[in-house]
mmCIF file of C-alpha atoms in Angstrom:
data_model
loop_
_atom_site.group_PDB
_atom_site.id
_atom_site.type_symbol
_atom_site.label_atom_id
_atom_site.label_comp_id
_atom_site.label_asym_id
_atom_site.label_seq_id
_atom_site.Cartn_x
_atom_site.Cartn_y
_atom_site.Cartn_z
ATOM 1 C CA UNK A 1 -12.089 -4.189 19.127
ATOM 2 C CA UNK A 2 -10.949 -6.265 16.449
ATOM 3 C CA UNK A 3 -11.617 -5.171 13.085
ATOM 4 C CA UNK A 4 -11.459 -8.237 11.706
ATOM 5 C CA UNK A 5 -14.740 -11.293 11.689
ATOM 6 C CA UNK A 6 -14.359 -14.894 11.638
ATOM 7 C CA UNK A 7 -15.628 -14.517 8.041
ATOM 8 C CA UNK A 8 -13.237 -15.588 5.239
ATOM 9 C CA UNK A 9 -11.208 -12.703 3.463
ATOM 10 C CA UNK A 10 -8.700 -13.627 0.888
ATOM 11 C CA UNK A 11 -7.221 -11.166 -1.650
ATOM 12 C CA UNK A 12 -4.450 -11.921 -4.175
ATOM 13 C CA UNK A 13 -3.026 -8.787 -5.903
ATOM 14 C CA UNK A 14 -0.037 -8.009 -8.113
ATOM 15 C CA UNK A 15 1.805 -4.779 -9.987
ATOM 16 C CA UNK A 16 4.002 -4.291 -12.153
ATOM 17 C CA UNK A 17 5.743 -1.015 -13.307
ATOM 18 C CA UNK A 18 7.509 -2.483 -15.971
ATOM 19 C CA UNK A 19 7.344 -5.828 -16.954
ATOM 20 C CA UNK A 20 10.557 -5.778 -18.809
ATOM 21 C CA UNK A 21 12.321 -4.374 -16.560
ATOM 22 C CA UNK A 22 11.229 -7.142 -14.302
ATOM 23 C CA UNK A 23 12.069 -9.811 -16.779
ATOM 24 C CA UNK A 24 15.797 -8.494 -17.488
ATOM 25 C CA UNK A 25 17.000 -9.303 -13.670
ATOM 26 C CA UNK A 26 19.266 -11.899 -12.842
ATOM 27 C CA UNK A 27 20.405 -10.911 -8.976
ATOM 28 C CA UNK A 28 18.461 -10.449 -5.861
ATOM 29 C CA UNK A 29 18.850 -9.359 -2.609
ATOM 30 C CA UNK A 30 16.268 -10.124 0.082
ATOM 31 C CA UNK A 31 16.435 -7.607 2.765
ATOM 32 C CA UNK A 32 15.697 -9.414 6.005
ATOM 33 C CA UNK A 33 13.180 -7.391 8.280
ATOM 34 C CA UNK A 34 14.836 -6.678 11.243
ATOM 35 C CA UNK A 35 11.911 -7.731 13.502
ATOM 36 C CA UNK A 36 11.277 -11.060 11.398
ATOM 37 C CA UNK A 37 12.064 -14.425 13.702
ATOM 38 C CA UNK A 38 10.549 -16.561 11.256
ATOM 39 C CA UNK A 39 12.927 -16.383 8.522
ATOM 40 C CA UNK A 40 10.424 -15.682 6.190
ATOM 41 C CA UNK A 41 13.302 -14.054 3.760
ATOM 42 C CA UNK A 42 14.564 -17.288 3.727
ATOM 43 C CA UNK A 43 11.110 -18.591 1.893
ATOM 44 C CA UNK A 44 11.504 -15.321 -0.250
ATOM 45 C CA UNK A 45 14.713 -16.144 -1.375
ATOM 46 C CA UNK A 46 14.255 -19.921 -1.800
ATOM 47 C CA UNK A 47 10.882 -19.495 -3.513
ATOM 48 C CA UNK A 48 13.146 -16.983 -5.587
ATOM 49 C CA UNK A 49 15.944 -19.442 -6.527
ATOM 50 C CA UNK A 50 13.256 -21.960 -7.978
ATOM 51 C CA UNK A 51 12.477 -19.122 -10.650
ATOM 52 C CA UNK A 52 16.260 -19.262 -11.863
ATOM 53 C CA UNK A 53 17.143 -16.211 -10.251
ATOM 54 C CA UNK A 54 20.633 -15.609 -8.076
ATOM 55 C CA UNK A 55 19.623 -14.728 -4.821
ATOM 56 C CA UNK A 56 21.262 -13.765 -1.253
ATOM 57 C CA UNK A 57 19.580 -12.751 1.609
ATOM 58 C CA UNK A 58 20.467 -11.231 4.840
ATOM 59 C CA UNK A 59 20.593 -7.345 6.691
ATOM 60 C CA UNK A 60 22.736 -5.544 4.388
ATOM 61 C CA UNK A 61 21.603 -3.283 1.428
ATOM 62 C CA UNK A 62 23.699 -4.186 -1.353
ATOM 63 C CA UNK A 63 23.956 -1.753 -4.739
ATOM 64 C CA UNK A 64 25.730 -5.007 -6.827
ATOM 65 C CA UNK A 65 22.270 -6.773 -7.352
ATOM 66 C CA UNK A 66 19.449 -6.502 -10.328
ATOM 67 C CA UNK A 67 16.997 -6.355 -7.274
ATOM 68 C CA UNK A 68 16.439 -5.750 -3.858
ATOM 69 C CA UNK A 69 13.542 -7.606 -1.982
ATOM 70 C CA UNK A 70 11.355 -6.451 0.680
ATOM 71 C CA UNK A 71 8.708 -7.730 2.144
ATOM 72 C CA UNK A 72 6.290 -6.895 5.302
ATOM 73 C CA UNK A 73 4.637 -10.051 7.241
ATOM 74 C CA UNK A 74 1.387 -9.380 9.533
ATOM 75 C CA UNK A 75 0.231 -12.132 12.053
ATOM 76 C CA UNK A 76 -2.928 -12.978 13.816
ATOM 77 C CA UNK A 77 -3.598 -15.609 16.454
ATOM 78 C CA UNK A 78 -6.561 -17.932 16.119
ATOM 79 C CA UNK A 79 -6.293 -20.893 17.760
ATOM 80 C CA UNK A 80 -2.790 -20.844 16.941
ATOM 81 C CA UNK A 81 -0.805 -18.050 14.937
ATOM 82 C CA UNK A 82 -1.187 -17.575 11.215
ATOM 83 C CA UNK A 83 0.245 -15.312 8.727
ATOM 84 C CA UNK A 84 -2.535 -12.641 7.871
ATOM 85 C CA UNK A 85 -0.960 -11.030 5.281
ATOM 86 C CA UNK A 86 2.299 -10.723 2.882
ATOM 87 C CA UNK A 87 3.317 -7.737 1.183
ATOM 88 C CA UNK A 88 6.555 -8.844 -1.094
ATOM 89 C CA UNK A 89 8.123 -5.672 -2.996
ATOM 90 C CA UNK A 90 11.131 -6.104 -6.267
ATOM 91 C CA UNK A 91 12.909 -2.811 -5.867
ATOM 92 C CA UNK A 92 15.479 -0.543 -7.699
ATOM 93 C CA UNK A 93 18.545 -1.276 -5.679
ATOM 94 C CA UNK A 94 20.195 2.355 -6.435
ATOM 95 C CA UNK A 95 16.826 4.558 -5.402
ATOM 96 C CA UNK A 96 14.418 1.813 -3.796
ATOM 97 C CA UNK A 97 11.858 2.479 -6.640
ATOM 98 C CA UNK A 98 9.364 -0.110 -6.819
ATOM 99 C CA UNK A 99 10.118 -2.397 -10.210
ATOM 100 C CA UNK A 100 6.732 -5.096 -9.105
ATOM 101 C CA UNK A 101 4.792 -5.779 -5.675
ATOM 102 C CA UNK A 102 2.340 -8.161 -4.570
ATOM 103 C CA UNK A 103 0.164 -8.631 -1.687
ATOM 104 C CA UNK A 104 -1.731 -11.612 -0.257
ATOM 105 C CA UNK A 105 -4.503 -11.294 2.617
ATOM 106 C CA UNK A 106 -5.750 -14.443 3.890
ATOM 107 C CA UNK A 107 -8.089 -14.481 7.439
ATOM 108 C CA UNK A 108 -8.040 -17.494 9.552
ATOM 109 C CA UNK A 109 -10.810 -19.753 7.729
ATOM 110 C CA UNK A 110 -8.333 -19.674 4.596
ATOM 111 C CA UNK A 111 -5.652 -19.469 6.452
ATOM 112 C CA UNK A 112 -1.937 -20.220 4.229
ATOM 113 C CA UNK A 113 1.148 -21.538 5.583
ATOM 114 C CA UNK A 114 3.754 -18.907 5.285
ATOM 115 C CA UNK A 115 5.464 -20.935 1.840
ATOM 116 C CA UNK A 116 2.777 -20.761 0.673
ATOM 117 C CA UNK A 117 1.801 -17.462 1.113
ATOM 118 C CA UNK A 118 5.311 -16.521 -0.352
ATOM 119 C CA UNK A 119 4.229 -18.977 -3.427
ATOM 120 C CA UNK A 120 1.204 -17.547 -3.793
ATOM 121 C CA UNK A 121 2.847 -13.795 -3.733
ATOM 122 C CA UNK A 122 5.543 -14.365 -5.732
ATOM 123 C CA UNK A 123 4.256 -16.606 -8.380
ATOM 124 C CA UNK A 124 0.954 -13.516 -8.974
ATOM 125 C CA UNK A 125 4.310 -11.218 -9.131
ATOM 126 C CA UNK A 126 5.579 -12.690 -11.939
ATOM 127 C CA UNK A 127 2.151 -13.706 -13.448
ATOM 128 C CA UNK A 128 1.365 -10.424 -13.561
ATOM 129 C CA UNK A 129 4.835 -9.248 -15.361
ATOM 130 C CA UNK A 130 4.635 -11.790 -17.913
ATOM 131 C CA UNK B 1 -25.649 -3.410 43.341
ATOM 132 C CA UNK B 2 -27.287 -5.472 40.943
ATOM 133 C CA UNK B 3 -28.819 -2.390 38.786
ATOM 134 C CA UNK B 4 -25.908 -0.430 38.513
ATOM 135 C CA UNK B 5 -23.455 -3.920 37.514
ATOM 136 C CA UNK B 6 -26.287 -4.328 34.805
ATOM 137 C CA UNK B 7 -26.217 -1.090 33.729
ATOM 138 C CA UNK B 8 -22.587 -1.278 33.345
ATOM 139 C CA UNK B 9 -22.686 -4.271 31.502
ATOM 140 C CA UNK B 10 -25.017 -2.950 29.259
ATOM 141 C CA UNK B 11 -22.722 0.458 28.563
ATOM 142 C CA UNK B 12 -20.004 -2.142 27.504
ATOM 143 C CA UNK B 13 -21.779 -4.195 25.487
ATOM 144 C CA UNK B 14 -23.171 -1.034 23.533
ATOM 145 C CA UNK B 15 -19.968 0.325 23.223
ATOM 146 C CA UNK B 16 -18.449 -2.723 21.944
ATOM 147 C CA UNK B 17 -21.385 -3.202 19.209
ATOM 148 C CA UNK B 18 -20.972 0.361 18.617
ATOM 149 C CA UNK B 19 -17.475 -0.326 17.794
ATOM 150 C CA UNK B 20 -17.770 -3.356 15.297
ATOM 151 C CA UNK B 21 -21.127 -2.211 13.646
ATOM 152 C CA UNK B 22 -21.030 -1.723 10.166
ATOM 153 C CA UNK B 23 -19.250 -2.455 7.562
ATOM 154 C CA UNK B 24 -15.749 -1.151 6.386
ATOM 155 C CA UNK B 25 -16.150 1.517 3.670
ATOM 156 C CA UNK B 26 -13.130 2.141 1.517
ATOM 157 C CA UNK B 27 -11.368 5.161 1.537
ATOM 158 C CA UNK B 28 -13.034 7.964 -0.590
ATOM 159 C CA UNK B 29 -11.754 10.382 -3.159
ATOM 160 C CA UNK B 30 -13.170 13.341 -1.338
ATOM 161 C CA UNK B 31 -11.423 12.548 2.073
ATOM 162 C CA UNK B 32 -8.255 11.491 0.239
ATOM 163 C CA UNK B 33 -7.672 14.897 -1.410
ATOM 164 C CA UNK B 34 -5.399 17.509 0.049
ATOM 165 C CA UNK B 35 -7.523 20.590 1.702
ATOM 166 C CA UNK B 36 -5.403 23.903 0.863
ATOM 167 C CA UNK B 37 -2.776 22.185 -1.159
ATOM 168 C CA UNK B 38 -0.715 24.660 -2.456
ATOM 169 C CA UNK B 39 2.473 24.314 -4.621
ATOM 170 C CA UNK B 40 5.319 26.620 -6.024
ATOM 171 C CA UNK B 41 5.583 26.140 -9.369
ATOM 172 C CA UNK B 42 2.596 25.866 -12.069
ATOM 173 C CA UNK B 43 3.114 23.493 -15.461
ATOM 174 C CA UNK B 44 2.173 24.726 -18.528
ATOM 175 C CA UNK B 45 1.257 21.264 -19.610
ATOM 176 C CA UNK B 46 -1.352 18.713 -19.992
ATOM 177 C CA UNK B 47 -1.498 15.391 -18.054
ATOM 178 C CA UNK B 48 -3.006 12.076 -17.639
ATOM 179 C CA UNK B 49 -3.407 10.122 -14.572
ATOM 180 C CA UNK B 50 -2.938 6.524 -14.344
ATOM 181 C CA UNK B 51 -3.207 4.721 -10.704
ATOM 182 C CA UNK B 52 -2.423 1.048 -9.600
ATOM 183 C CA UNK B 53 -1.917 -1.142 -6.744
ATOM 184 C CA UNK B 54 -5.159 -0.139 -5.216
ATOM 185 C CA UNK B 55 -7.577 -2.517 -3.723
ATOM 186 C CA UNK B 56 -11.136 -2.636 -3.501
ATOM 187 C CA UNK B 57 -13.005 -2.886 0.314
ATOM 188 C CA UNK B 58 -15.056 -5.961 0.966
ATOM 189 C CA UNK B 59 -17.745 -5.829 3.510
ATOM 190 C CA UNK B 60 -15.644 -7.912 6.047
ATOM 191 C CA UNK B 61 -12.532 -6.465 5.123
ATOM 192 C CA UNK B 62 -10.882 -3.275 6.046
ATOM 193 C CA UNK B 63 -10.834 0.012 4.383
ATOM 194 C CA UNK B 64 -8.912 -0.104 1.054
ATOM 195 C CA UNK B 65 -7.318 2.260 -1.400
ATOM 196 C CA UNK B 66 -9.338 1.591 -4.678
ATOM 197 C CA UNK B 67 -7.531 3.042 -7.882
ATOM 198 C CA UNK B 68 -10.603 4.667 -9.051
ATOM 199 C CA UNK B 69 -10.665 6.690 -6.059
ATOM 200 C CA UNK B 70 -6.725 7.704 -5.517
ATOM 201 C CA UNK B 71 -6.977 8.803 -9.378
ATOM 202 C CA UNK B 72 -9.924 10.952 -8.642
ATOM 203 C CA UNK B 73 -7.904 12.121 -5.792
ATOM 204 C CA UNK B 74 -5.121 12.785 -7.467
ATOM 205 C CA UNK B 75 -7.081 14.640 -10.416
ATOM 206 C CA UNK B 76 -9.031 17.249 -8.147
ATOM 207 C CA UNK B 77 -5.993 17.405 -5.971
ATOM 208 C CA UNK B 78 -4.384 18.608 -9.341
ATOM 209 C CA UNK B 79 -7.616 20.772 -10.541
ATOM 210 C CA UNK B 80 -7.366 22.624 -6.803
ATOM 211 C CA UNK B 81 -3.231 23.412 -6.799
ATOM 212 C CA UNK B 82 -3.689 24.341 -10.707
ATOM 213 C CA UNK B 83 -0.348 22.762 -10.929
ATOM 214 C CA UNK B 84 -0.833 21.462 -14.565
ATOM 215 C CA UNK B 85 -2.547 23.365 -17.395
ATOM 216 C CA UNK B 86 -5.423 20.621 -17.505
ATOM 217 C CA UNK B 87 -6.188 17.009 -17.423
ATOM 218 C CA UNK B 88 -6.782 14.775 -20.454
ATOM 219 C CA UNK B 89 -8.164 10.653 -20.018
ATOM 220 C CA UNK B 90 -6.157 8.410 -22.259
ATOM 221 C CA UNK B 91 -2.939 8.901 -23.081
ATOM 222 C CA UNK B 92 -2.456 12.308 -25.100
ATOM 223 C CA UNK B 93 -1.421 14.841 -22.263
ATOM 224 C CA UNK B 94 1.864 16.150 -22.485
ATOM 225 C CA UNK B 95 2.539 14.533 -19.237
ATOM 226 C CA UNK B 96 1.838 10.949 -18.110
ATOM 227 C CA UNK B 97 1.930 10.290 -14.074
ATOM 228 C CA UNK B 98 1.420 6.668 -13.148
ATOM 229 C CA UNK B 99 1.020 6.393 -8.956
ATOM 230 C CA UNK B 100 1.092 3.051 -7.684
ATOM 231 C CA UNK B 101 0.554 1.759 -4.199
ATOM 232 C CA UNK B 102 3.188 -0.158 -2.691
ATOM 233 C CA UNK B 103 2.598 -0.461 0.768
ATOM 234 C CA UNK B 104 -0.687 -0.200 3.028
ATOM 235 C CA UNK B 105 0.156 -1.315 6.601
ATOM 236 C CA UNK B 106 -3.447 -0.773 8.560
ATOM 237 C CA UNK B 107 -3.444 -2.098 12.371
ATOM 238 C CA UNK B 108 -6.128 -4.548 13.217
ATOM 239 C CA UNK B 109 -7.313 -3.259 16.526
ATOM 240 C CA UNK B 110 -6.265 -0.600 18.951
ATOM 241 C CA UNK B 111 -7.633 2.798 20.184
ATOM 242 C CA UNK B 112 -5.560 4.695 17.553
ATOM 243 C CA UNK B 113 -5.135 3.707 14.240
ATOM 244 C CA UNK B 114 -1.652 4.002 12.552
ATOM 245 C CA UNK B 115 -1.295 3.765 8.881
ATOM 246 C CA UNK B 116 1.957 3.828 6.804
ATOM 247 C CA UNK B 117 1.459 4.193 3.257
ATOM 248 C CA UNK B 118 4.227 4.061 0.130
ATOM 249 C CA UNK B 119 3.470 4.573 -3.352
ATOM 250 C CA UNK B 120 5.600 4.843 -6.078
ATOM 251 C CA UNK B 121 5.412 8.088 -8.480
ATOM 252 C CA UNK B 122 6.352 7.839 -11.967
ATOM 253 C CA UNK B 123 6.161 10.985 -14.604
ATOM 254 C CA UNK B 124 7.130 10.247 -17.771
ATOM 255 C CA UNK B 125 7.311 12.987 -20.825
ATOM 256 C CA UNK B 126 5.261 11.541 -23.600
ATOM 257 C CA UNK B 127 6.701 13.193 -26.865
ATOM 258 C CA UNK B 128 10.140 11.411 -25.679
ATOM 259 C CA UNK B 129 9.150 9.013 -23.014
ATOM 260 C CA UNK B 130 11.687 10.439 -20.841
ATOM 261 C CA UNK B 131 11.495 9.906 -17.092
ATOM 262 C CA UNK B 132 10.635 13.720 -15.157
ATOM 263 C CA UNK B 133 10.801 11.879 -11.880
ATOM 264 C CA UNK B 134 10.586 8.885 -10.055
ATOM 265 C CA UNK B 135 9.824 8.896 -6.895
ATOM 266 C CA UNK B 136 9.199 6.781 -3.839
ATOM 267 C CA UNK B 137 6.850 8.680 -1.392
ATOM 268 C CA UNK B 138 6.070 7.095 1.998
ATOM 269 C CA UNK B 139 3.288 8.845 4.616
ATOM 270 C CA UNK B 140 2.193 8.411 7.569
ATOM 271 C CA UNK B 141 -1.024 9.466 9.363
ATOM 272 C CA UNK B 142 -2.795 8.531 12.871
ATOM 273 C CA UNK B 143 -6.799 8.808 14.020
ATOM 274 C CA UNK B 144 -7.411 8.693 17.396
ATOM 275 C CA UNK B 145 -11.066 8.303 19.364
ATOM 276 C CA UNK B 146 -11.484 12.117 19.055
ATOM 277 C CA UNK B 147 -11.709 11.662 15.186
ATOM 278 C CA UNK B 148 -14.509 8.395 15.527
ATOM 279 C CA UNK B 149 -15.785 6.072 18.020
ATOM 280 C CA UNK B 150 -16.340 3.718 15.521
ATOM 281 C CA UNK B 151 -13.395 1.732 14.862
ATOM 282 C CA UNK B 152 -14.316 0.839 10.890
ATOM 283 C CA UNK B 153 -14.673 4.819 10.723
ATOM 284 C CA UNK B 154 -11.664 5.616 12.595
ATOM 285 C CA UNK B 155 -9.482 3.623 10.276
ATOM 286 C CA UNK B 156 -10.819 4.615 7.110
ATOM 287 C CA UNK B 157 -9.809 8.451 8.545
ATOM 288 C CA UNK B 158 -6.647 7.462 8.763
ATOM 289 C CA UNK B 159 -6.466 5.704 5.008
ATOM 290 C CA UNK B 160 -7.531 8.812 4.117
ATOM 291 C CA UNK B 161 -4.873 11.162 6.155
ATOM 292 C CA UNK B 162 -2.417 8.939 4.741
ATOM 293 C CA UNK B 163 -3.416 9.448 1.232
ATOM 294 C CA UNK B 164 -4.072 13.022 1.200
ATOM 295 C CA UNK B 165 -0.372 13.504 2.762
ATOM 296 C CA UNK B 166 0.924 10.909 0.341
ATOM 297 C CA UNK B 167 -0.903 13.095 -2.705
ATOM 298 C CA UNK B 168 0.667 16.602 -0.979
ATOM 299 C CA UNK B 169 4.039 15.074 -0.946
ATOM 300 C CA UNK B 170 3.590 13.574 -4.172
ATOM 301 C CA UNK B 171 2.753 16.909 -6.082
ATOM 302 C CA UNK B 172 4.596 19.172 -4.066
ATOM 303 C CA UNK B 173 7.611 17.073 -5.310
ATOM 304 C CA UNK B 174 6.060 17.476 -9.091
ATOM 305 C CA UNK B 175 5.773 21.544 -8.891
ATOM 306 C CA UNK B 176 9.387 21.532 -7.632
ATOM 307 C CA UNK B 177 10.220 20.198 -10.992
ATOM 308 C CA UNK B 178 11.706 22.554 -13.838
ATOM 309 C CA UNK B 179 9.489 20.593 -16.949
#
């Protein structure tokens, strides 16, 4: 019942609310997600410190931060598991409002390694806010 | 024996081709707006509509939230409830409400189909560009096998439940507003 072919899919998006806004932070905090055992935060936040930006991660929700950092990770197996897809959202620290997301969908044929899915994510991010 | 393990086989095989035929469809306008929305408070106001995020649906890919459709959405949704005076294109209503999606998170197989959907709401008074509300809305809605056989189907329905509760939320939270 998969949904899904062995046909290549890849889609790339980004969104901005406001790009200022966006361009104005100097602290984040990436929110590990609880179920992740593959320390993709840790990519987040690296991929995050190569921009010039401040960044911790971990499980806490911090308010002294420019940003908090969330992110969703979806997995297939083919052969061997691959990440699907990355969702990667800046937030409002105070009230969780969304300041940018970006989403990458990549099936098997195209398949990404997780950096660079986060590259890919993150750099269209801040493409997009420019 | 033989017959009825062949004719067995053969209900299984059609069901599974009935299951992956076709192509995913994206979610549409009409299934994504709120039936009997109905809200407490009426604005006096004009308003524009401006939606991002969204995602068109390739053939091989599964159903998507275009922005072209959620705005459409959004604008009969707003038509129905009568919550604003009227809707203008551009940027000259007295009101400007940006919705952008977030968060889709669609399952890739399964008999029912779970999808979580956030989307930020923004409305913004345009003769001072002051913020009415901001607004992070998160829904939820499930199809099962009673709603479609079809899996492509059964996942656009639920898309669509998502996004009409996502829209009732969304401008039930508007008419609460005093603007």
């Amino acid at each position: 019942m998969a949904l899904t072919s062995g046909c290549a899919v890849n889609r790339a998006t980004a969104n901005v609310d406001n790009p200022a806004a966006l361009n104005g932070l100097k602290t984040m905090y990436v929110s590990k997600l609880e179920p992740d055992g593959r320390g993709i935060n840790v990519l987040i936040a690296d991929k995050l410190r190569t921009r010039g930006y401040t960044v911790a991660t971990g499980t806490e929700k911090p308010l002294d931060v420019d940003a908090l950092v969330t992110y969703k990770d979806k997995w297939m197996w083919d052969i061997t598991m691959y990440m699907l897809e990355l969702t990667i959202t800046i937030r409002d620290p105070k009230n969780d409002f969304p300041l940018a997301s970006g989403n990458s969908f990549h099936t098997s044929l195209t398949r990404k390694s997780p950096t660079e899915m986060v590259d890919e994510v993150v750099d269209n991010i801040f493409k997009q806010g420019k | 024996m033989k017959t009825l393990i062949q004719r067995i086989s053969l209900i299984v095989a059609s069901l599974a081709v009935l299951n992956l035929a076709g192509c995913a469809s994206p979610a549409s306008h009409e299934g994504m707006t709120p039936q009997n929305l109905t809200v407490s408070k009426k604005h006096p106001y004009s308003i524009s509509v401006e939606t991002k995020g969204g995602s068109e649906t390739g053939a091989m890919d599964s159903s998507n939230i275009s922005n072209a459709d959620l705005k459409a959405a959004i604008e009969s949704s707003i038509v129905k409830s009568s919550l604003f005076k009227n809707i203008v294109q551009g940027k000259s209503g007295d009101y400007e409400l940006t919705v952008s999606v977030t968060e889709i998170s669609k399952p890739l197989f399964g008999l029912s189909f779970k999808v979580d959907l956030e989307t930020a709401w923004s409305l913004v008074k345009k003769s001072d560009n002051t913020i009415a509300m901001r607004k992070v809305i998160k829904s939820t809605h499930t199809a099962t096998m009673s709603d479609a056989v079809v899996a492509v189907t059964r996942l656009r329905l639920a898309v669509e439940g998502a996004a009409q509760e996502n829209i009732t939320q969304g401008l039930k939270a508007i008419s609460e507003l005093g603007l």
